[in-house]
Amino acid sequence: MIGTCGMVGAAPAASGDFVTVKKTHFARKGQAYYIAGANFWYGGYLGAASGVGERARLLKELDNMKAIGINNLRVLAVSEKTEMKSAVSPATTSAPGQYDENLLAGLDFLMAEVAKRDMTVVLYLNNFWQWSGGMTQYLNWFEGTPALDPNVTRDYDTYMRKTAGFYRNAAAQVEYRNVIAKIVKRVNTITGKPYTEDTHILSWQLANEPRPGNGKATAEEKAVYVKWVDEVAGYIHSLDKNHLVSSGSEGLAGSAQDAQLYLDAHRTRNIDYLTYHLWPKNWSWFDSNNPVGTWDNAIAKSRDYLNSHIELAAKLGKPIVLEEFGLDRDGPSFSIKATTRIRDRFYREVFEIIATRAEKGDPIAGFNFWAWGGAGRAANADYWWKPGNDFVGDPPQEEQGLYSVFDSDVTSLLLIKEYADRLHAIRR
């Protein structure tokens, strides 16, 4: 039976119930708060009352994550309708100012159920990549240029350079702020609580993996990006005085390998903590067709990436969260029947660095692995998503099963629980 709660007049939350930053750590309810989290981009989709919604599955997924110590979910708050086949459909916005209330109510339902389990959520409000429409779709709306799909063009450099034009497009920025206000100022239709008063929102996030452009971004492009981060984060704070704001950055990989740019984008007081992501296969450090021959190099680079960003956070005196990382299944294979020995080994390497440095008091505030696949299953022989298929952790621009952690991946789930328990035991 699907649990719901009727509309009630929600009492104002106590200020200590919100997640706050205390020097280089998070705090909640007077205690240290470390994130042992999952990426669950489709959570709001499952919460919809009709169409793509699967509320019974959503409750099961939340219960299963809670059971292994997951206390935070990173969720897509809004998507943009696009003609690109590698993007999810339906979308929250079908055109500027036109919203799918069914999907927005799905986000409401997710937040209501998260609250029952005392988990927290990071909600990202845009996407540098095309799989939810994102910035390239904004440019289609306001410049009339085709939304670019790098899955088709295979030209990521051009995609990144052109997509960064979003930051300069005045009409796109006005509409983006309209969307931010629509979500941030929303009142939950399940609980009656304004989102601004929901203590189970940890952070508003500007976008998934915003970049200044490609790896050859100019000084001018970098300056535009830094200004955009500061101004949009400030705008969100002007709407909501209770919640943290984060960028969604990948770290150096999303900053043209420019540490100064990364620091400049995150030193503003409008950004409350740093984020970074780790993708050894995507960045060609690891070849899953040659795991033995590339493992040592991949792990050496991963360790350096993990640790060096913690040092960058220390320079700014702010916490940092590793909010994405992943590796594929053995083989390599997308099949749920494939083992996960190499991925589990990688996860343990990552978790050990995070837990050890957190226990020492360094500014690492936790992790969100990519991504929770749960009870979802790939439906097609080629592993590509089509409308009507299950949602899994891999968005439509990637093969279904590439990085997902499914509910049958017992060794991975036990590993996550081991380190979640370790992080939750830290006291400050």
Coordinates of C-alpha atoms in Angstrom, one line a residue:
M1 CA 0.0 0.0 0.0
I2 CA 1.3 3.4 -0.9
G3 CA 1.7 5.7 2.1
T4 CA 0.6 9.3 1.7
C5 CA -0.1 12.1 4.0
G6 CA -2.8 14.7 3.7
M7 CA -2.2 18.5 3.3
V8 CA -1.5 19.9 6.6
G9 CA -0.5 23.3 7.9
A10 CA 3.2 22.7 8.5
A11 CA 4.8 24.3 11.5
P12 CA 7.9 26.4 10.9
A13 CA 11.1 24.3 11.3
A14 CA 13.6 24.9 14.0
S15 CA 16.7 26.5 12.6
G16 CA 18.9 23.7 13.9
D17 CA 17.0 21.2 11.8
F18 CA 18.5 22.6 8.6
V19 CA 21.9 21.3 7.4
T20 CA 24.4 24.1 8.0
V21 CA 28.1 24.6 7.5
K22 CA 30.2 24.7 10.6
K23 CA 33.7 25.7 9.5
T24 CA 34.7 22.9 7.2
H25 CA 31.9 20.4 8.1
F26 CA 28.2 20.0 7.9
A27 CA 26.0 20.1 11.0
R28 CA 22.4 19.1 11.6
K29 CA 20.4 19.0 14.8
G30 CA 23.4 20.0 16.8
Q31 CA 25.6 17.2 15.5
A32 CA 28.1 16.5 12.7
Y33 CA 26.4 15.5 9.5
Y34 CA 28.3 13.4 7.0
I35 CA 26.8 12.4 3.7
A36 CA 26.7 8.8 2.7
G37 CA 24.6 9.3 -0.4
A38 CA 23.4 8.1 -3.7
N39 CA 22.7 9.8 -7.0
F40 CA 19.0 9.2 -7.7
W41 CA 18.3 11.7 -10.5
Y42 CA 14.9 10.1 -11.4
G43 CA 13.4 10.2 -7.9
G44 CA 10.9 12.9 -8.7
Y45 CA 9.9 11.0 -11.8
L46 CA 9.0 7.9 -9.8
G47 CA 7.0 10.2 -7.5
A48 CA 4.6 11.3 -10.2
A49 CA 1.0 10.2 -9.6
S50 CA 0.5 9.1 -13.2
G51 CA 2.4 8.5 -16.4
V52 CA 6.0 7.7 -15.6
G53 CA 5.3 7.6 -11.9
E54 CA 5.9 4.4 -9.9
R55 CA 5.2 5.4 -6.3
A56 CA 5.3 1.8 -5.0
R57 CA 8.7 1.4 -6.5
L58 CA 9.8 4.7 -5.1
L59 CA 8.9 3.7 -1.5
K60 CA 10.8 0.4 -2.0
E61 CA 13.9 2.3 -3.3
L62 CA 13.9 4.7 -0.4
D63 CA 13.5 1.9 2.2
N64 CA 16.3 -0.1 0.6
M65 CA 18.7 2.9 0.5
K66 CA 17.8 3.8 4.1
A67 CA 18.5 0.3 5.2
I68 CA 22.2 0.5 4.0
G69 CA 22.8 3.8 5.7
I70 CA 22.2 6.2 2.8
N71 CA 21.1 9.5 4.2
N72 CA 21.3 11.8 1.2
L73 CA 20.0 11.8 -2.4
R74 CA 21.2 13.9 -5.3
V75 CA 18.1 14.5 -7.5
L76 CA 17.2 16.3 -10.8
A77 CA 14.7 19.0 -9.9
V78 CA 13.7 20.1 -13.4
S79 CA 14.1 18.9 -17.0
E80 CA 13.5 20.6 -20.4
K81 CA 11.6 19.1 -23.3
T82 CA 13.8 18.5 -26.3
E83 CA 13.9 16.6 -29.6
M84 CA 17.2 14.9 -28.7
K85 CA 16.8 11.2 -28.4
S86 CA 19.4 10.9 -25.7
A87 CA 17.3 13.0 -23.3
V88 CA 14.7 11.9 -20.8
S89 CA 11.1 12.3 -21.5
P90 CA 8.6 13.6 -20.5
A91 CA 10.1 16.8 -19.2
T92 CA 9.2 19.3 -16.4
T93 CA 9.1 22.2 -18.8
S94 CA 7.7 21.7 -22.3
A95 CA 8.5 25.3 -23.2
P96 CA 9.4 28.5 -21.3
G97 CA 6.9 29.0 -18.6
Q98 CA 5.0 25.8 -19.3
Y99 CA 5.3 23.2 -16.5
D100 CA 4.2 19.6 -16.1
E101 CA 2.4 19.7 -12.8
N102 CA 2.4 15.9 -12.6
L103 CA 6.2 15.8 -12.5
L104 CA 6.4 18.7 -10.0
A105 CA 3.9 16.9 -7.8
G106 CA 6.2 13.9 -8.2
L107 CA 9.0 15.9 -6.6
D108 CA 6.6 16.9 -3.8
F109 CA 5.8 13.2 -3.2
L110 CA 9.5 12.3 -3.1
M111 CA 10.2 15.1 -0.6
A112 CA 7.3 14.0 1.6
E113 CA 8.6 10.4 1.7
V114 CA 12.2 11.4 2.2
A115 CA 11.1 13.4 5.3
K116 CA 9.4 10.3 6.7
R117 CA 12.8 8.6 6.5
D118 CA 14.8 11.6 7.8
M119 CA 17.0 11.7 4.7
T120 CA 18.2 14.8 2.9
V121 CA 18.2 15.8 -0.8
V122 CA 20.4 18.0 -3.1
L123 CA 18.2 19.4 -5.9
Y124 CA 20.0 20.5 -9.1
L125 CA 18.2 23.0 -11.2
N126 CA 19.8 22.7 -14.6
N127 CA 22.2 20.4 -16.6
F128 CA 25.3 21.2 -18.6
W129 CA 24.7 17.9 -20.4
Q130 CA 21.9 17.1 -22.8
W131 CA 20.3 14.1 -21.1
S132 CA 17.7 16.3 -19.4
G133 CA 17.5 19.0 -22.0
G134 CA 19.6 21.3 -20.1
M135 CA 21.5 24.4 -21.1
T136 CA 21.7 23.4 -24.8
Q137 CA 17.9 23.3 -24.9
Y138 CA 17.7 26.8 -23.3
L139 CA 19.8 28.0 -26.2
N140 CA 17.5 26.3 -28.7
W141 CA 14.6 28.2 -27.1
F142 CA 16.2 31.6 -27.0
E143 CA 18.7 31.5 -29.9
G144 CA 16.9 29.2 -32.3
T145 CA 20.1 27.2 -32.6
P146 CA 19.7 23.4 -32.7
A147 CA 20.0 21.6 -29.4
L148 CA 23.3 19.8 -29.7
D149 CA 23.5 16.1 -28.9
P150 CA 27.1 14.9 -28.6
N151 CA 25.9 11.3 -28.6
V152 CA 25.1 12.0 -32.3
T153 CA 27.9 14.5 -33.3
R154 CA 30.6 12.8 -31.1
D155 CA 32.1 16.3 -30.9
Y156 CA 32.3 17.1 -27.2
D157 CA 34.6 20.1 -27.6
T158 CA 32.2 22.0 -29.8
Y159 CA 29.3 20.9 -27.6
M160 CA 31.0 22.3 -24.5
R161 CA 32.1 25.5 -26.1
K162 CA 28.6 26.3 -27.5
T163 CA 26.7 25.2 -24.5
A164 CA 28.7 27.6 -22.3
G165 CA 27.0 30.3 -24.4
F166 CA 24.1 29.8 -22.0
Y167 CA 25.8 31.9 -19.4
R168 CA 25.9 34.9 -21.8
N169 CA 22.4 34.7 -23.2
A170 CA 20.3 37.3 -21.3
A171 CA 16.9 35.8 -22.2
A172 CA 18.0 32.3 -21.2
Q173 CA 19.2 33.7 -17.9
V174 CA 15.9 35.4 -17.2
E175 CA 14.0 32.2 -17.9
Y176 CA 16.5 30.1 -15.8
R177 CA 15.8 32.4 -12.9
N178 CA 12.1 32.1 -13.5
V179 CA 12.5 28.3 -13.2
I180 CA 14.6 28.6 -10.1
A181 CA 11.9 30.7 -8.4
K182 CA 9.2 28.3 -9.5
I183 CA 10.9 25.4 -7.8
V184 CA 12.5 27.2 -4.8
K185 CA 9.3 29.1 -3.9
R186 CA 7.0 26.1 -4.4
V187 CA 4.7 24.8 -1.7
N188 CA 4.6 21.0 -1.4
T189 CA 1.2 19.8 -2.5
I190 CA 1.5 16.7 -0.3
T191 CA 2.6 18.3 3.0
G192 CA 1.6 21.9 2.6
K193 CA 5.2 22.9 3.5
P194 CA 7.0 25.5 1.4
Y195 CA 10.3 24.1 0.0
T196 CA 12.1 27.0 1.7
E197 CA 11.1 25.6 5.0
D198 CA 11.8 21.9 4.3
T199 CA 14.6 20.8 6.5
H200 CA 15.2 17.7 4.3
I201 CA 16.6 19.8 1.5
L202 CA 20.3 20.0 2.1
S203 CA 21.2 22.2 -0.8
W204 CA 20.0 23.9 -4.0
Q205 CA 22.5 23.2 -6.8
L206 CA 23.0 25.5 -9.8
A207 CA 23.4 22.7 -12.3
N208 CA 24.8 19.2 -12.9
E209 CA 28.4 19.6 -13.9
P210 CA 28.5 23.3 -15.1
R211 CA 31.6 24.0 -17.1
P212 CA 33.1 27.3 -18.4
G213 CA 33.4 25.7 -21.9
N214 CA 35.8 23.1 -23.1
G215 CA 39.4 22.4 -22.1
K216 CA 40.6 25.4 -24.0
A217 CA 38.2 27.9 -22.3
T218 CA 39.5 31.5 -22.7
A219 CA 40.2 33.9 -19.8
E220 CA 37.0 35.7 -20.8
E221 CA 34.9 32.5 -20.8
K222 CA 36.3 31.7 -17.4
A223 CA 35.4 35.1 -16.0
V224 CA 31.9 34.8 -17.4
Y225 CA 31.5 31.5 -15.6
V226 CA 32.8 32.7 -12.3
K227 CA 30.4 35.7 -12.4
W228 CA 27.5 33.4 -13.3
V229 CA 28.2 31.0 -10.4
D230 CA 28.3 34.0 -8.0
E231 CA 25.2 35.7 -9.3
V232 CA 22.9 32.7 -9.6
A233 CA 24.0 31.4 -6.2
G234 CA 23.3 34.9 -4.7
Y235 CA 19.9 34.9 -6.4
I236 CA 18.9 31.6 -4.8
H237 CA 20.0 32.8 -1.4
S238 CA 17.8 35.9 -1.9
L239 CA 14.8 33.6 -2.4
D240 CA 15.7 31.1 0.4
K241 CA 17.6 32.1 3.6
N242 CA 17.5 28.6 5.1
H243 CA 19.3 26.4 2.6
L244 CA 22.8 25.9 1.4
V245 CA 23.8 26.5 -2.3
S246 CA 26.3 24.5 -4.3
S247 CA 27.6 24.6 -7.8
G248 CA 27.5 21.0 -9.0
S249 CA 31.1 21.3 -10.4
E250 CA 33.2 18.2 -11.2
G251 CA 36.3 20.0 -9.8
L252 CA 39.4 20.4 -12.0
A253 CA 38.0 18.2 -14.7
G254 CA 35.1 20.6 -15.1
S255 CA 37.3 23.7 -14.7
A256 CA 39.6 23.3 -17.8
Q257 CA 42.2 21.7 -15.3
D258 CA 42.6 25.2 -13.8
A259 CA 42.8 25.1 -10.0
Q260 CA 42.7 28.9 -9.8
L261 CA 39.4 28.9 -11.8
Y262 CA 37.9 26.2 -9.5
L263 CA 38.9 28.2 -6.4
D264 CA 37.6 31.5 -7.9
A265 CA 34.3 30.0 -8.7
H266 CA 33.8 28.6 -5.2
R267 CA 35.3 31.3 -3.0
T268 CA 32.2 33.5 -3.2
R269 CA 30.2 33.6 0.1
N270 CA 27.2 32.6 -2.0
I271 CA 28.6 29.1 -2.5
D272 CA 28.5 27.3 0.8
Y273 CA 30.6 24.2 0.0
L274 CA 32.6 22.6 -2.8
T275 CA 31.7 19.6 -5.0
Y276 CA 33.7 17.3 -7.2
H277 CA 33.3 14.2 -9.3
L278 CA 35.6 11.3 -10.2
W279 CA 35.3 9.4 -13.5
P280 CA 38.5 7.4 -14.3
K281 CA 36.9 5.5 -17.3
N282 CA 35.3 8.6 -18.8
W283 CA 38.6 10.5 -18.5
S284 CA 40.6 7.6 -20.1
W285 CA 42.5 6.8 -17.0
F286 CA 41.0 3.3 -16.9
D287 CA 40.4 0.9 -19.8
S288 CA 37.8 -1.7 -18.8
N289 CA 38.9 -3.8 -21.7
N290 CA 42.4 -3.9 -20.1
P291 CA 41.7 -3.7 -16.3
V292 CA 44.9 -5.3 -15.2
G293 CA 47.1 -3.1 -17.4
T294 CA 45.4 0.2 -16.5
W295 CA 44.4 -0.3 -12.9
D296 CA 47.5 1.1 -11.2
N297 CA 47.6 4.2 -13.3
A298 CA 43.9 4.8 -12.7
I299 CA 44.1 4.4 -9.0
A300 CA 47.2 6.6 -8.6
K301 CA 45.4 9.4 -10.5
S302 CA 42.2 8.8 -8.6
R303 CA 43.9 9.0 -5.3
D304 CA 45.6 12.3 -6.3
Y305 CA 42.4 13.7 -7.6
L306 CA 40.5 12.8 -4.4
N307 CA 43.1 14.2 -2.1
S308 CA 44.1 17.3 -4.0
H309 CA 40.5 18.6 -4.0
I310 CA 40.3 18.2 -0.2
E311 CA 43.3 20.4 0.0
L312 CA 41.7 23.0 -2.3
A313 CA 38.6 23.0 0.0
A314 CA 40.9 23.5 3.0
K315 CA 42.3 26.6 1.2
L316 CA 38.8 28.1 1.0
G317 CA 37.9 26.9 4.5
K318 CA 34.7 25.1 3.2
P319 CA 33.5 21.5 3.2
I320 CA 33.7 19.5 0.0
V321 CA 31.5 16.5 -1.2
L322 CA 32.5 13.9 -3.7
E323 CA 29.1 13.8 -5.3
E324 CA 29.7 11.6 -8.3
F325 CA 32.0 8.6 -9.0
G326 CA 31.6 5.3 -10.6
L327 CA 33.0 2.4 -12.6
D328 CA 31.4 -0.2 -14.9
R329 CA 30.8 -3.9 -14.4
D330 CA 33.3 -6.7 -15.1
G331 CA 33.7 -7.7 -18.7
P332 CA 33.0 -4.9 -19.4
S333 CA 29.3 -5.7 -19.5
F334 CA 26.0 -3.8 -19.0
S335 CA 24.3 -7.0 -17.9
I336 CA 23.0 -7.2 -14.4
K337 CA 24.4 -10.7 -14.3
A338 CA 27.9 -9.5 -14.7
T339 CA 30.1 -9.4 -11.5
T340 CA 31.3 -6.1 -9.9
R341 CA 34.7 -7.1 -8.5
I342 CA 36.6 -4.3 -10.1
R343 CA 33.9 -1.7 -9.3
D344 CA 33.8 -2.9 -5.7
R345 CA 37.6 -2.6 -5.5
F346 CA 37.4 0.9 -6.9
Y347 CA 34.6 1.9 -4.4
R348 CA 36.7 0.6 -1.5
E349 CA 39.7 2.7 -2.6
V350 CA 37.4 5.8 -2.8
F351 CA 35.5 5.2 0.4
E352 CA 38.7 4.5 2.4
I353 CA 40.2 7.9 1.4
I354 CA 37.0 9.7 2.2
A355 CA 36.4 8.0 5.6
T356 CA 40.0 8.2 6.7
R357 CA 40.3 11.9 5.9
A358 CA 36.9 12.6 7.4
E359 CA 37.9 10.9 10.6
K360 CA 41.0 13.1 10.8
G361 CA 38.8 16.2 10.6
D362 CA 39.8 17.2 7.0
P363 CA 37.1 19.1 5.1
I364 CA 35.7 16.1 3.2
A365 CA 32.0 15.9 4.1
G366 CA 31.0 12.7 2.4
F367 CA 30.0 11.1 -0.9
N368 CA 27.3 10.3 -3.4
F369 CA 28.0 7.3 -5.6
W370 CA 26.7 7.3 -9.2
A371 CA 24.2 5.9 -9.2
W372 CA 21.2 4.0 -7.7
G373 CA 19.6 1.7 -10.1
G374 CA 17.7 -0.2 -7.5
A375 CA 14.9 -2.3 -8.8
G376 CA 15.1 -0.9 -12.3
R377 CA 16.2 -3.1 -15.2
A378 CA 17.4 -2.5 -18.7
A379 CA 14.6 -3.4 -21.1
N380 CA 16.3 -3.6 -24.5
A381 CA 18.9 -5.9 -26.0
D382 CA 21.1 -2.9 -26.9
Y383 CA 20.8 -1.5 -23.3
W384 CA 19.6 1.9 -24.6
W385 CA 16.7 3.6 -22.9
K386 CA 13.4 4.3 -24.6
P387 CA 10.4 6.1 -23.3
G388 CA 8.3 3.8 -21.1
N389 CA 11.3 1.8 -19.9
D390 CA 12.4 1.6 -16.3
F391 CA 14.5 4.4 -15.0
V392 CA 17.8 3.3 -13.7
G393 CA 20.9 5.2 -12.5
D394 CA 22.2 5.7 -16.0
P395 CA 20.4 8.5 -17.8
P396 CA 19.3 8.0 -21.4
Q397 CA 22.5 9.2 -22.9
E398 CA 24.3 6.1 -21.5
E399 CA 23.7 2.4 -21.7
Q400 CA 21.4 1.2 -19.0
G401 CA 23.5 -0.7 -16.6
L402 CA 26.8 1.2 -17.3
Y403 CA 27.3 2.6 -13.8
S404 CA 24.1 1.6 -11.9
V405 CA 24.1 -0.1 -8.5
F406 CA 21.2 -2.5 -8.6
D407 CA 19.3 -4.0 -5.6
S408 CA 20.9 -7.4 -6.5
D409 CA 24.5 -6.1 -6.3
V410 CA 24.9 -7.5 -2.8
T411 CA 28.7 -7.0 -2.5
S412 CA 28.4 -3.4 -3.6
L413 CA 25.5 -2.7 -1.2
L414 CA 27.4 -4.2 1.7
L415 CA 30.4 -2.1 0.9
I416 CA 28.3 1.1 0.8
K417 CA 26.8 0.1 4.2
E418 CA 30.2 -0.5 5.7
Y419 CA 31.5 2.9 4.9
A420 CA 28.1 4.7 5.6
D421 CA 28.2 3.3 9.1
R422 CA 31.8 4.5 9.5
L423 CA 30.9 8.0 8.4
H424 CA 27.8 8.2 10.6
A425 CA 30.0 7.2 13.6
I426 CA 32.1 10.3 13.3
R427 CA 31.4 12.9 16.1
R428 CA 32.6 16.4 16.1

